[in-house]
CSV table of C-alpha atoms and ligand atoms in Angstrom, one decimal:
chain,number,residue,atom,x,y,z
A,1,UNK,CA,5.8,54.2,27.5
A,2,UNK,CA,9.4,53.2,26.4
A,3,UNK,CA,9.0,50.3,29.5
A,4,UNK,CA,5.8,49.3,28.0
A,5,UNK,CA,7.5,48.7,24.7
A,6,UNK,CA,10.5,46.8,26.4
A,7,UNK,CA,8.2,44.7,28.5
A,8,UNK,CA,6.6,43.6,25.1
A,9,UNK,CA,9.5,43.3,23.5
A,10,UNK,CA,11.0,40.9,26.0
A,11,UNK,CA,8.0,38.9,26.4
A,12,UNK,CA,7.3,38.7,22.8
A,13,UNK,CA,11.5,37.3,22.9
A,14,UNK,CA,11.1,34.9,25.8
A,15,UNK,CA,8.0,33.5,24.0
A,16,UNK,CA,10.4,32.9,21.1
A,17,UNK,CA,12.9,31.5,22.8
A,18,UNK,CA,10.8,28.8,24.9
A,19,UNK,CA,9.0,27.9,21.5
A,20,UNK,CA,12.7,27.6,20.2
A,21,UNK,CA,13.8,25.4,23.1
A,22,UNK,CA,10.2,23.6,23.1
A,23,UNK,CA,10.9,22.5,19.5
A,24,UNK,CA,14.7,21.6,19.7
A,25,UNK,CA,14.6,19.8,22.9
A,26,UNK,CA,12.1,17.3,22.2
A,27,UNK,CA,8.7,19.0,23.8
A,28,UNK,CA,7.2,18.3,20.2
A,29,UNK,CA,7.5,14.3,19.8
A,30,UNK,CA,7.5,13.7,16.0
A,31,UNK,CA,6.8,9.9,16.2
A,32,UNK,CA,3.1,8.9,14.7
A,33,UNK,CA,2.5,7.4,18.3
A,34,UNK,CA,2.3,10.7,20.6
A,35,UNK,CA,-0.8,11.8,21.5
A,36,UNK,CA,-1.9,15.0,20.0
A,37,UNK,CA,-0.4,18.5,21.2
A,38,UNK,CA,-2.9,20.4,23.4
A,39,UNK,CA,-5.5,21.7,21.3
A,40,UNK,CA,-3.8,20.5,17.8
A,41,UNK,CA,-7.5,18.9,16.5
A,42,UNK,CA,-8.9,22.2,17.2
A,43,UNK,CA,-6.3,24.2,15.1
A,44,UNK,CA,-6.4,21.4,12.9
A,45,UNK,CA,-10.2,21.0,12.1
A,46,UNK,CA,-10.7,25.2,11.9
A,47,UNK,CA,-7.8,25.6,9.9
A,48,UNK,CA,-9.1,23.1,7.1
A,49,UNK,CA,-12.6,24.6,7.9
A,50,UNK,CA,-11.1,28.2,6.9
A,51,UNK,CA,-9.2,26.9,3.9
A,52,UNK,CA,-12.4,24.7,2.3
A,53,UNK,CA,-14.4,28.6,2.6
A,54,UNK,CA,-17.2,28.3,0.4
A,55,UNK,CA,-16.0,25.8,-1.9
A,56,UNK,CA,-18.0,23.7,0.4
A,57,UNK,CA,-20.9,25.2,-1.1
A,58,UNK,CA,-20.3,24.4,-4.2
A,59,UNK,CA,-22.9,22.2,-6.3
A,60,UNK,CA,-21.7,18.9,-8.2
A,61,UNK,CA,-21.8,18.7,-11.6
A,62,UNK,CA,-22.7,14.9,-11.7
A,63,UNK,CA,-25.6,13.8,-10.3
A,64,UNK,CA,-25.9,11.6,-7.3
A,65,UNK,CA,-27.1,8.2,-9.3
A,66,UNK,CA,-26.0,4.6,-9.4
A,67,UNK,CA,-24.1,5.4,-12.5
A,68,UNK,CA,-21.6,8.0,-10.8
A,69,UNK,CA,-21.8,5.7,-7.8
A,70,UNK,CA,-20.2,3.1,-9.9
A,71,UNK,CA,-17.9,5.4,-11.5
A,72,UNK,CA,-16.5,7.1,-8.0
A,73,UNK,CA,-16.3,3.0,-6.6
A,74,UNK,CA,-13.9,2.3,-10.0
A,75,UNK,CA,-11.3,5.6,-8.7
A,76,UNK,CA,-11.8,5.0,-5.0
A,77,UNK,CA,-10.8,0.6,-5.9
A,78,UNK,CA,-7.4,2.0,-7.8
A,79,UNK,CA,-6.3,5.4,-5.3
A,80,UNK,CA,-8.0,5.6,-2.1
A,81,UNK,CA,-8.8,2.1,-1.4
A,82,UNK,CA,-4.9,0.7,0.3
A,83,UNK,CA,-5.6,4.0,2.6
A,84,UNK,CA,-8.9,4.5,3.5
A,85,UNK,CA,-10.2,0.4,3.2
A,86,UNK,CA,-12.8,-1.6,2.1
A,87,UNK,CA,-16.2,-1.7,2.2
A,88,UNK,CA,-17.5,-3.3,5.4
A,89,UNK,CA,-14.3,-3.6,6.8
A,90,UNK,CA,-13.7,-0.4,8.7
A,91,UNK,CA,-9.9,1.2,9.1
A,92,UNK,CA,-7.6,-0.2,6.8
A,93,UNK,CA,-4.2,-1.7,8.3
A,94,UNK,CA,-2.4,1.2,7.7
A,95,UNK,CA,-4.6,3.8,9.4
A,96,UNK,CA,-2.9,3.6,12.9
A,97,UNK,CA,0.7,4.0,11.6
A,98,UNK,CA,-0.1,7.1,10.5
A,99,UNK,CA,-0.7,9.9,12.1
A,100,UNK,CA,-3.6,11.9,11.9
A,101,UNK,CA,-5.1,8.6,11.6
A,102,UNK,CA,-6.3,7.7,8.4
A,103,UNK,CA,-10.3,7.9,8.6
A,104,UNK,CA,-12.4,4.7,7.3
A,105,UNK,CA,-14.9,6.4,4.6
A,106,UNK,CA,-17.1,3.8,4.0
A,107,UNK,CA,-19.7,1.7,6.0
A,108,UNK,CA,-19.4,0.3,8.9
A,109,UNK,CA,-17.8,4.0,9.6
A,110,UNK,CA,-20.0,7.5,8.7
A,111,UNK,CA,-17.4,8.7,6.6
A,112,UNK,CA,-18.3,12.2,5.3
A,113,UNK,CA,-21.8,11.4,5.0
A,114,UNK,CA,-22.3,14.3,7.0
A,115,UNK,CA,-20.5,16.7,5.3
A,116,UNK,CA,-21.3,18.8,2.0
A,117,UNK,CA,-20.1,17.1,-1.0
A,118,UNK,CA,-18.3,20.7,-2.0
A,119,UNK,CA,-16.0,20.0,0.9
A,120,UNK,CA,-15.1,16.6,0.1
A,121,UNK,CA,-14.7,17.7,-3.2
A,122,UNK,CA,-12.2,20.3,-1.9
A,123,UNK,CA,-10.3,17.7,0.1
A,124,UNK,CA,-9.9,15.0,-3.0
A,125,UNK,CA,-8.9,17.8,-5.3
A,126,UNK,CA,-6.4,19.6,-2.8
A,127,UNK,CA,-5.3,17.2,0.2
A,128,UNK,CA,-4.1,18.1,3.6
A,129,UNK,CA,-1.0,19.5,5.1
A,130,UNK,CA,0.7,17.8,7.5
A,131,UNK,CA,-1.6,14.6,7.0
A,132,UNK,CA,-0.6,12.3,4.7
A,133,UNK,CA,-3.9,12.9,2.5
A,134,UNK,CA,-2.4,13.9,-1.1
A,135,UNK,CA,-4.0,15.8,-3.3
A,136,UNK,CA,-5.5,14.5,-6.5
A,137,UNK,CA,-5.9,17.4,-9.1
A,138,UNK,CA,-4.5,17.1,-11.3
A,139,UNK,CA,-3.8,13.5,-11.1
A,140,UNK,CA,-7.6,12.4,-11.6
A,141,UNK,CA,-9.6,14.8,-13.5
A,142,UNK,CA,-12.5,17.1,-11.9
A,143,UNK,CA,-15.2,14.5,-13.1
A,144,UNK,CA,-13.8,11.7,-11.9
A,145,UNK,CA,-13.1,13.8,-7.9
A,146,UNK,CA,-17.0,14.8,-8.4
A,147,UNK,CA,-18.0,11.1,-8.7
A,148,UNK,CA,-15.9,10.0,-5.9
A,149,UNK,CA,-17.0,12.5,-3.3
A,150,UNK,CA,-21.0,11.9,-4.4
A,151,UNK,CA,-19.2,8.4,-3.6
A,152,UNK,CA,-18.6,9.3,0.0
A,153,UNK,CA,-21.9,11.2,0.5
A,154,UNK,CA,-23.9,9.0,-0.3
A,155,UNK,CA,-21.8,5.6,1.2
A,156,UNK,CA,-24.3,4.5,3.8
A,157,UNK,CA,-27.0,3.7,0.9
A,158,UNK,CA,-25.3,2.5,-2.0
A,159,UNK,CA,-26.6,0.2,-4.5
A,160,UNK,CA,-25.2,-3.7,-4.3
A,161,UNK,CA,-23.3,-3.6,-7.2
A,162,UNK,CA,-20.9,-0.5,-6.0
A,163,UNK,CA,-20.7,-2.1,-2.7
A,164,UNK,CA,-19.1,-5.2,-4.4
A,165,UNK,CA,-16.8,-2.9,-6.4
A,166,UNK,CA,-15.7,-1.8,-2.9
A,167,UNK,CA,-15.1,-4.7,-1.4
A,168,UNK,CA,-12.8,-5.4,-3.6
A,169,UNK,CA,-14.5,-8.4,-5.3
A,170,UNK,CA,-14.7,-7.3,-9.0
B,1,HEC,C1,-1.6,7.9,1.4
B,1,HEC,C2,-2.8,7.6,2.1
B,1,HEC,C3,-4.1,8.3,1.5
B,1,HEC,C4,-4.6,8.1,0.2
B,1,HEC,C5,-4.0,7.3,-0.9
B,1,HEC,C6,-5.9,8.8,0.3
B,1,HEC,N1,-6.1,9.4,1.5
B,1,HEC,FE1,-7.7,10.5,2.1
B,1,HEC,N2,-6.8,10.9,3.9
B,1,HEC,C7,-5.6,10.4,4.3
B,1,HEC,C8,-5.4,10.8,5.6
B,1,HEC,C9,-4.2,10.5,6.5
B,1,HEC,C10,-6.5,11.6,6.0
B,1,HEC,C11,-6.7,12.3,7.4
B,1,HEC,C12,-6.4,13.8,7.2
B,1,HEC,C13,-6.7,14.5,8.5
B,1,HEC,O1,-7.1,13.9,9.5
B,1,HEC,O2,-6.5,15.7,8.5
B,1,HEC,C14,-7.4,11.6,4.9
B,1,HEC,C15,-8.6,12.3,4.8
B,1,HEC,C16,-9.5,12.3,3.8
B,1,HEC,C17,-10.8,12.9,3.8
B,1,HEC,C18,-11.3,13.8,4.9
B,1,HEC,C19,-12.1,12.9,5.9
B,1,HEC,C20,-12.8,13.6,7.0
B,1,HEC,O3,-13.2,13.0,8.0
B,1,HEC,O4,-13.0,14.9,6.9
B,1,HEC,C21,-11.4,12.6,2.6
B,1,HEC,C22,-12.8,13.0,2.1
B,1,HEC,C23,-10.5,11.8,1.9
B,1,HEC,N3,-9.3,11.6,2.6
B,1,HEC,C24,-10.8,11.2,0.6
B,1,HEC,C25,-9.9,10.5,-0.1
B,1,HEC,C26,-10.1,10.0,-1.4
B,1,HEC,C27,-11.4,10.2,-2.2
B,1,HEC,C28,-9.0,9.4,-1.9
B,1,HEC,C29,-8.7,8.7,-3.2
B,1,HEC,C30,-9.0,9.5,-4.4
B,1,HEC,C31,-8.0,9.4,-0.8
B,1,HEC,N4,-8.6,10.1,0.3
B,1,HEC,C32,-6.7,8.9,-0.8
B,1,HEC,C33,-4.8,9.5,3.6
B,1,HEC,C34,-5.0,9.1,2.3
């Protein structure tokens, strides 16, 4: 038994110590340029999968028509737009000098189409870690994070006018 426990104990101690050396010696390249540590996008996507929970299911306050479209277009222009791009333009020029990359929302890209506009909601409101996304309570009010993610929804049909908005001509 007690050479169970020291065989753990040492184990659980050499682990530490090659994380240590991993991490100090330069195993973990910090530059926005390395490719992704074996299964980092898996951590990464189940980690922010765990911490959305059920606030993905969450239903929006303010429906999904042209006038919230045009509302969510007016926040996106002034505090997503320089990251995420333009309409019809796909990544923006900043996208690849960051890393995660930062993920064109709007057409010709899916976006988060896919995804439940709780989640999005959940995202806007709270960012990511380790990302560069910010988080935007309480710098835009719940409302205006609503219309923005029915925004995102609902990007690959929006009406002409909010497509304008987002292409930066108005
Ligand atoms: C400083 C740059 C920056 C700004 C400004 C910014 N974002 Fe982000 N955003 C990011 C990055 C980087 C990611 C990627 C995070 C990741 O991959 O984990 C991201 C991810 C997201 C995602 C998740 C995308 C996905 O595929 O799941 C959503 C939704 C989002 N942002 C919405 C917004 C909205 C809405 C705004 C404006 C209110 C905004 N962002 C402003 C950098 C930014």
């Amino acid at each position: 038994m007690i050479k169970f426990i020291l065989g753990i104990i040492i184990g659980v101690v050499l682990a530490l110590g090659g994380l240590y050396l991993y991490l100090t010696r330069g195993g973990l390249q910090m530059s926005t340029t390395s490719a992704p540590l074996p299964l980092e996008r898996y951590f990464a996507h189940h980690a922010l999968a765990a911490s959305i929970g059920k606030a993905a299911d969450k239903q929006s306050p303010v429906a999904a028509d042209d006038a919230t479209f045009l509302a969510g277009a007016q926040v996106y222009d002034k505090n997503c737009m320089g990251c995420h791009g333009r309409f019809g333009q796909g990544p923006s020029g900043l996208s690849k000098r960051m890393y995660p990359h930062i993920p064109p929302l709007l057409p010709p890209a899916k976006g988060v189409t896919d995804d439940p506009v709780g989640g999005t909601h959940w995202v806007v409101s709270n960012g990511i870690r380790f990302s560069g996304m910010p988080s935007f309570s309480p710098k835009l009010s719940d409302t205006e994070i609503w219309q923005v993610s029915q925004l995102l929804k609902n990007a690959d049909h929006l009406p002409a006018p909010v497509q304008e908005v987002l292409r930066g001509k108005q």
